[in-house]
Coordinates of C-alpha atoms in Angstrom, one line a residue:
X97 CA -52.8 111.4 -73.1
X98 CA -55.2 112.8 -70.4
X99 CA -54.2 110.1 -67.9
X100 CA -50.6 111.0 -67.9
X101 CA -49.4 111.1 -64.2
X102 CA -47.5 114.2 -63.4
X103 CA -45.5 115.3 -60.4
X104 CA -43.0 118.1 -59.3
X105 CA -39.4 117.9 -58.4
X106 CA -38.9 120.9 -56.3
X107 CA -35.0 121.7 -56.1
X108 CA -35.7 124.5 -53.6
X109 CA -33.5 127.0 -55.4
X110 CA -32.2 130.1 -53.6
X111 CA -32.1 132.7 -56.2
X112 CA -29.5 135.5 -56.4
X113 CA -30.6 138.2 -53.9
X114 CA -33.1 135.6 -52.2
X115 CA -32.9 134.5 -48.6
X116 CA -33.2 130.8 -47.6
X117 CA -36.6 131.8 -45.9
X118 CA -37.9 133.3 -49.1
X119 CA -37.0 129.9 -51.0
X120 CA -38.9 127.9 -48.4
X121 CA -41.8 130.1 -48.7
X122 CA -41.6 129.5 -52.4
X123 CA -41.6 125.8 -52.0
X124 CA -44.8 125.9 -49.9
X125 CA -46.4 128.0 -52.6
X126 CA -45.4 125.6 -55.4
X127 CA -46.7 122.6 -53.3
X128 CA -49.9 124.4 -52.5
X129 CA -50.6 125.2 -56.3
X130 CA -49.5 121.6 -57.2
X131 CA -52.1 120.1 -54.7
X132 CA -54.8 122.5 -56.4
X133 CA -53.7 121.7 -59.9
X134 CA -53.7 118.0 -59.8
X135 CA -50.0 116.9 -59.7
X136 CA -49.6 113.7 -57.9
X137 CA -46.6 114.4 -55.6
X138 CA -43.8 116.9 -54.9
X139 CA -40.2 115.5 -54.1
X140 CA -37.3 117.2 -52.7
X141 CA -33.6 116.4 -53.1
X142 CA -30.8 116.0 -50.6
X143 CA -27.8 118.2 -51.4
X144 CA -25.2 119.6 -49.2
X145 CA -22.7 122.5 -49.5
X146 CA -24.7 124.1 -52.1
X147 CA -25.6 127.6 -51.4
X148 CA -28.0 127.8 -54.1
X149 CA -30.2 124.9 -53.0
X150 CA -32.1 124.8 -49.7
X151 CA -33.3 121.2 -49.5
X152 CA -30.3 119.8 -47.7
X153 CA -32.5 119.0 -44.3
X154 CA -34.8 117.2 -46.6
X155 CA -37.1 115.5 -44.0
X156 CA -37.5 118.9 -42.2
X157 CA -38.6 120.7 -45.4
X158 CA -41.1 117.8 -46.1
X159 CA -42.5 118.2 -42.7
X160 CA -42.8 122.1 -43.2
X161 CA -44.6 121.7 -46.5
X162 CA -46.7 119.0 -45.3
X163 CA -48.0 121.1 -42.6
X164 CA -49.1 123.7 -45.0
X165 CA -50.9 121.5 -47.7
X166 CA -53.7 118.9 -47.1
X167 CA -53.5 115.9 -49.4
X168 CA -50.7 115.9 -52.1
X169 CA -48.2 113.2 -51.6
X170 CA -44.7 114.6 -50.3
X171 CA -41.5 113.0 -50.4
X172 CA -37.8 112.6 -50.8
X173 CA -36.3 112.4 -54.3
X174 CA -34.3 111.5 -52.8
X175 CA -32.5 110.9 -49.5
X176 CA -28.8 109.9 -50.3
X177 CA -28.8 106.8 -47.9
X178 CA -25.0 106.7 -47.8
X179 CA -25.1 109.9 -45.8
X180 CA -27.3 108.4 -43.0
X181 CA -28.0 105.1 -40.9
X182 CA -31.1 103.2 -42.0
X183 CA -32.5 103.5 -38.4
X184 CA -32.3 107.5 -38.5
X185 CA -34.3 107.7 -41.9
X186 CA -36.9 105.0 -40.8
X187 CA -37.4 107.2 -37.7
X188 CA -37.5 110.4 -39.5
X189 CA -40.1 109.0 -42.1
X190 CA -41.9 107.2 -39.8
X191 CA -42.5 110.4 -37.9
X192 CA -43.7 112.2 -41.1
X193 CA -45.8 109.2 -42.0
X194 CA -47.5 109.5 -38.4
X195 CA -47.9 113.3 -38.7
X196 CA -49.5 112.8 -42.3
X197 CA -50.7 109.2 -42.9
X198 CA -50.6 108.2 -46.6
X199 CA -48.8 111.2 -47.7
X200 CA -45.1 110.4 -47.6
X201 CA -42.9 108.8 -50.1
X202 CA -39.2 107.9 -49.5
X203 CA -37.0 107.8 -52.6
X204 CA -33.4 106.6 -52.1
X205 CA -30.3 107.3 -53.9
X206 CA -26.9 105.7 -53.7
X207 CA -24.6 108.9 -54.4
X208 CA -23.4 111.1 -51.5
X209 CA -24.8 114.0 -53.0
X210 CA -21.6 116.0 -52.1
X211 CA -18.0 116.3 -52.7
X212 CA -15.2 114.4 -50.6
X213 CA -14.6 117.5 -48.1
X214 CA -18.4 117.6 -47.6
X215 CA -18.5 113.8 -47.1
X216 CA -15.9 114.2 -44.4
X217 CA -18.0 116.7 -42.7
X218 CA -21.0 114.6 -42.8
X219 CA -18.7 111.7 -41.1
X220 CA -19.5 109.4 -43.8
X221 CA -17.2 106.5 -44.8
X222 CA -16.5 106.9 -48.5
X223 CA -17.0 103.2 -49.0
X224 CA -20.6 103.6 -47.5
X225 CA -22.2 103.5 -51.0
X226 CA -20.9 99.8 -51.4
X227 CA -23.5 98.8 -48.8
X228 CA -26.6 100.6 -50.4
X229 CA -28.5 97.3 -51.3
X230 CA -27.9 95.9 -47.7
X231 CA -29.0 99.4 -46.2
X232 CA -32.1 99.5 -48.1
X233 CA -33.3 96.2 -47.1
X234 CA -32.4 97.3 -43.3
X235 CA -34.4 100.5 -43.8
X236 CA -37.4 98.6 -45.4
X237 CA -37.3 96.0 -42.5
X238 CA -37.4 98.8 -39.9
X239 CA -40.2 100.5 -41.5
X240 CA -42.2 97.0 -41.7
X241 CA -41.6 96.4 -38.2
X242 CA -39.3 93.4 -38.9
X243 CA -36.1 94.7 -37.9
X244 CA -33.0 92.8 -38.9
X245 CA -31.1 93.9 -35.7
X246 CA -32.2 92.1 -32.6
X247 CA -33.6 94.3 -29.9
X248 CA -33.5 97.4 -32.1
X249 CA -36.9 98.8 -33.7
X250 CA -37.5 102.3 -35.3
X251 CA -39.7 104.3 -33.1
X252 CA -41.6 105.8 -34.8
X253 CA -41.4 104.0 -38.0
X254 CA -42.0 100.6 -37.3
X255 CA -45.0 99.2 -39.0
X256 CA -45.6 102.5 -40.9
X257 CA -44.4 100.8 -44.4
X258 CA -43.4 104.1 -46.1
X259 CA -43.4 103.2 -49.7
X260 CA -39.7 103.2 -51.0
X261 CA -38.6 104.3 -54.4
X262 CA -35.2 103.5 -55.9
X263 CA -33.5 106.5 -57.7
X264 CA -30.9 106.2 -60.2
X265 CA -29.1 107.2 -63.4
X266 CA -27.3 103.8 -64.2
X267 CA -28.1 100.3 -64.7
X268 CA -27.1 99.7 -61.0
X269 CA -30.3 101.3 -59.7
X270 CA -32.4 99.7 -62.2
X271 CA -31.3 96.4 -61.3
X272 CA -31.6 96.8 -57.6
X273 CA -35.2 98.2 -58.0
X274 CA -36.1 95.2 -60.1
X275 CA -34.7 92.8 -57.7
X276 CA -36.6 94.3 -54.7
X277 CA -39.7 94.9 -56.7
X278 CA -39.6 98.6 -55.9
X279 CA -40.7 101.6 -58.1
X280 CA -37.7 103.0 -60.2
X281 CA -37.0 106.9 -60.7
X282 CA -34.5 107.9 -63.4
X283 CA -32.8 111.2 -63.0
X284 CA -33.2 112.0 -66.8
X285 CA -33.7 115.6 -66.1
X286 CA -29.9 115.8 -65.5
X287 CA -28.2 112.6 -66.4
X288 CA -30.1 111.5 -69.6
X289 CA -27.7 109.2 -71.4
X290 CA -28.7 105.7 -69.8
X291 CA -32.3 106.4 -69.6
X292 CA -33.7 103.7 -72.1
X293 CA -31.4 101.0 -71.3
X294 CA -32.0 101.4 -67.6
X295 CA -35.8 101.2 -68.1
X296 CA -35.6 98.4 -70.4
X297 CA -33.5 96.5 -67.8
X298 CA -35.8 97.4 -65.0
X299 CA -38.9 96.3 -66.8
X300 CA -37.3 93.0 -68.1
X301 CA -35.7 91.9 -64.6
X302 CA -38.6 93.2 -62.4
X303 CA -39.6 90.8 -59.5
X304 CA -43.1 91.5 -57.8
X305 CA -42.9 92.3 -54.2
X306 CA -45.1 93.1 -51.2
X307 CA -45.1 96.8 -52.1
X308 CA -45.4 96.4 -55.8
X309 CA -46.8 93.7 -58.3
X310 CA -45.9 95.4 -61.6
X311 CA -42.9 97.6 -62.7
X312 CA -43.5 101.2 -62.1
X313 CA -41.1 103.8 -63.8
X314 CA -40.8 107.5 -63.0
X315 CA -38.8 109.9 -65.4
X316 CA -37.5 113.3 -64.6
X317 CA -37.7 115.9 -67.4
X318 CA -37.1 119.8 -67.3
X319 CA -40.0 122.3 -67.9
X320 CA -40.5 125.5 -68.7
X321 CA -44.0 126.9 -70.0
X322 CA -44.5 130.5 -71.0
X323 CA -47.0 132.6 -73.0
X324 CA -44.3 132.8 -75.8
X325 CA -41.7 130.5 -77.3
X326 CA -39.2 133.6 -77.1
X327 CA -39.9 133.9 -73.4
X328 CA -39.7 130.3 -72.6
X329 CA -36.3 130.1 -74.5
X330 CA -34.8 133.2 -72.8
X331 CA -35.8 131.6 -69.4
X332 CA -34.0 128.4 -70.3
X333 CA -31.0 130.2 -71.4
X334 CA -30.8 131.7 -67.8
X335 CA -31.1 128.2 -66.4
X336 CA -28.1 126.9 -68.4
X337 CA -26.1 130.0 -67.5
X338 CA -26.8 129.2 -63.8
X339 CA -25.6 125.7 -64.3
X340 CA -22.3 127.3 -65.7
X341 CA -21.8 129.3 -62.7
X342 CA -22.5 126.4 -60.4
X343 CA -19.8 124.6 -62.0
X344 CA -17.3 127.4 -62.2
X345 CA -14.4 127.9 -59.7
X346 CA -15.7 129.4 -56.7
X347 CA -15.3 132.9 -56.4
X348 CA -15.2 133.4 -60.1
X349 CA -17.8 136.1 -61.3
X350 CA -19.2 135.2 -64.7
X351 CA -21.3 137.5 -66.6
X352 CA -24.1 136.4 -69.0
X353 CA -21.8 136.8 -72.1
X354 CA -19.1 134.9 -70.1
X355 CA -21.6 132.0 -69.6
X356 CA -22.9 132.0 -73.1
X357 CA -19.2 131.6 -74.4
X358 CA -18.8 128.7 -72.1
X359 CA -22.2 127.0 -73.5
X360 CA -21.0 127.5 -77.1
X361 CA -17.8 125.8 -76.2
X362 CA -16.8 122.1 -76.4
X363 CA -16.5 122.1 -72.6
X364 CA -20.4 123.8 -72.4
X365 CA -21.7 121.0 -74.7
X366 CA -21.6 118.8 -71.7
X367 CA -23.8 121.1 -69.6
X368 CA -26.1 121.5 -72.4
X369 CA -26.3 117.8 -72.7
X370 CA -27.5 117.4 -69.1
X371 CA -30.9 119.1 -70.0
X372 CA -31.3 116.9 -73.1
X373 CA -34.8 116.2 -71.8
X374 CA -36.7 119.5 -71.6
X375 CA -40.0 120.8 -72.5
X376 CA -39.7 124.4 -73.2
X377 CA -42.4 126.6 -74.9
X378 CA -45.8 127.6 -75.0
X379 CA -48.1 125.2 -72.9
X380 CA -49.5 123.2 -75.9
X381 CA -45.9 122.5 -77.1
X382 CA -44.9 121.6 -73.6
X383 CA -47.9 119.3 -73.4
X384 CA -46.8 117.7 -76.6
X385 CA -43.4 117.1 -75.5
X386 CA -44.1 115.7 -72.2
X387 CA -46.6 113.3 -73.8
X388 CA -44.2 112.1 -76.4
X389 CA -41.5 111.9 -73.8
X390 CA -43.4 109.6 -71.5
X391 CA -44.1 107.2 -74.4
X392 CA -40.3 107.0 -75.6
X393 CA -39.1 106.8 -72.1
X394 CA -41.7 104.2 -71.4
X395 CA -42.5 105.9 -68.0
X396 CA -45.8 105.6 -66.0
X397 CA -45.1 108.9 -64.5
X398 CA -43.0 112.2 -65.2
X399 CA -41.6 114.2 -62.5
X400 CA -41.0 117.7 -64.0
X401 CA -38.0 120.0 -62.6
X402 CA -39.5 123.4 -63.1
X403 CA -36.6 125.6 -64.4
X404 CA -38.1 129.1 -64.6
X405 CA -35.6 131.7 -63.2
X406 CA -37.9 133.1 -60.5
X407 CA -40.7 132.1 -58.1
X408 CA -43.4 133.9 -59.9
X409 CA -42.6 132.3 -63.5
X410 CA -42.2 129.1 -61.9
X411 CA -45.7 129.0 -60.4
X412 CA -46.9 130.2 -63.6
X413 CA -45.3 127.5 -65.5
X414 CA -46.6 124.9 -63.1
X415 CA -50.1 126.2 -63.6
X416 CA -50.1 126.5 -67.3
X417 CA -48.7 122.9 -67.7
X418 CA -51.5 121.6 -65.4
X419 CA -54.1 123.3 -67.1
X420 CA -52.9 122.2 -70.4
X421 CA -52.8 118.6 -69.4
X422 CA -56.1 118.9 -67.4
X423 CA -54.6 117.3 -64.2
X424 CA -57.3 118.6 -62.0

């Protein structure tokens, strides 16, 4: 499957003992490697109040990485639109598109990407997610230079027509993307359960639009490639332990043995189920998994969340996968 389109979802992780500056430098290194290796795009997700993730100011991170790369597409996977006004996002991504023409994507999600207290700190109305479809249309109109609000235009942004993508993990996003004729990206790398129903719904209900004349599906998948299966498995176990620590009570210190005990429990089964779709092993095995997953997910493109526990291994994994799939 030599024509499999492959992209990278960079979670901008801040590892234990690492500074935010070091994390962001690693994101630049990963994007530059992805550009040289033939990946289609790199996306960054908006998260808030998470010490281990450095992509909260998503548009700022995209601007920084774009200034250190030349041609690879960069974007948000995604911007959580309930946290923002459509005008502000049109201005931000219109600025990015003006600085880096033809390289910017704008993926949009409905979830707040945070807890209730963080939502309060963002000054957002908890009901703002209810207006997500209308906000997407308002944002789209700003970017097209066809504002729905008399006397208000997005400068920069107006007329840039930054391509929009709807992100989701349920039928809601699939139905919205289909109705608006937009590409659909499913978060199967951490919310796998509705993947097949959502993709089937999207393809069945898709209505062509000015941006897109046929359905286009991107599916998320975790990936770790290593020289040996044992090494890949050990890296994956570290990733799952980190998820346990992420969900643990603040201030609670858990050893590796503690995390393994949680993962072996009924409660830990839910964490394990989140990474159901994961390509872990030697490069050829990862290739086979990705090609098979793309078919079963009915996806036009895969976006891989590289789960290796440190920067060097993450870069090596990305390089191995690209070489095995002959992306360049």
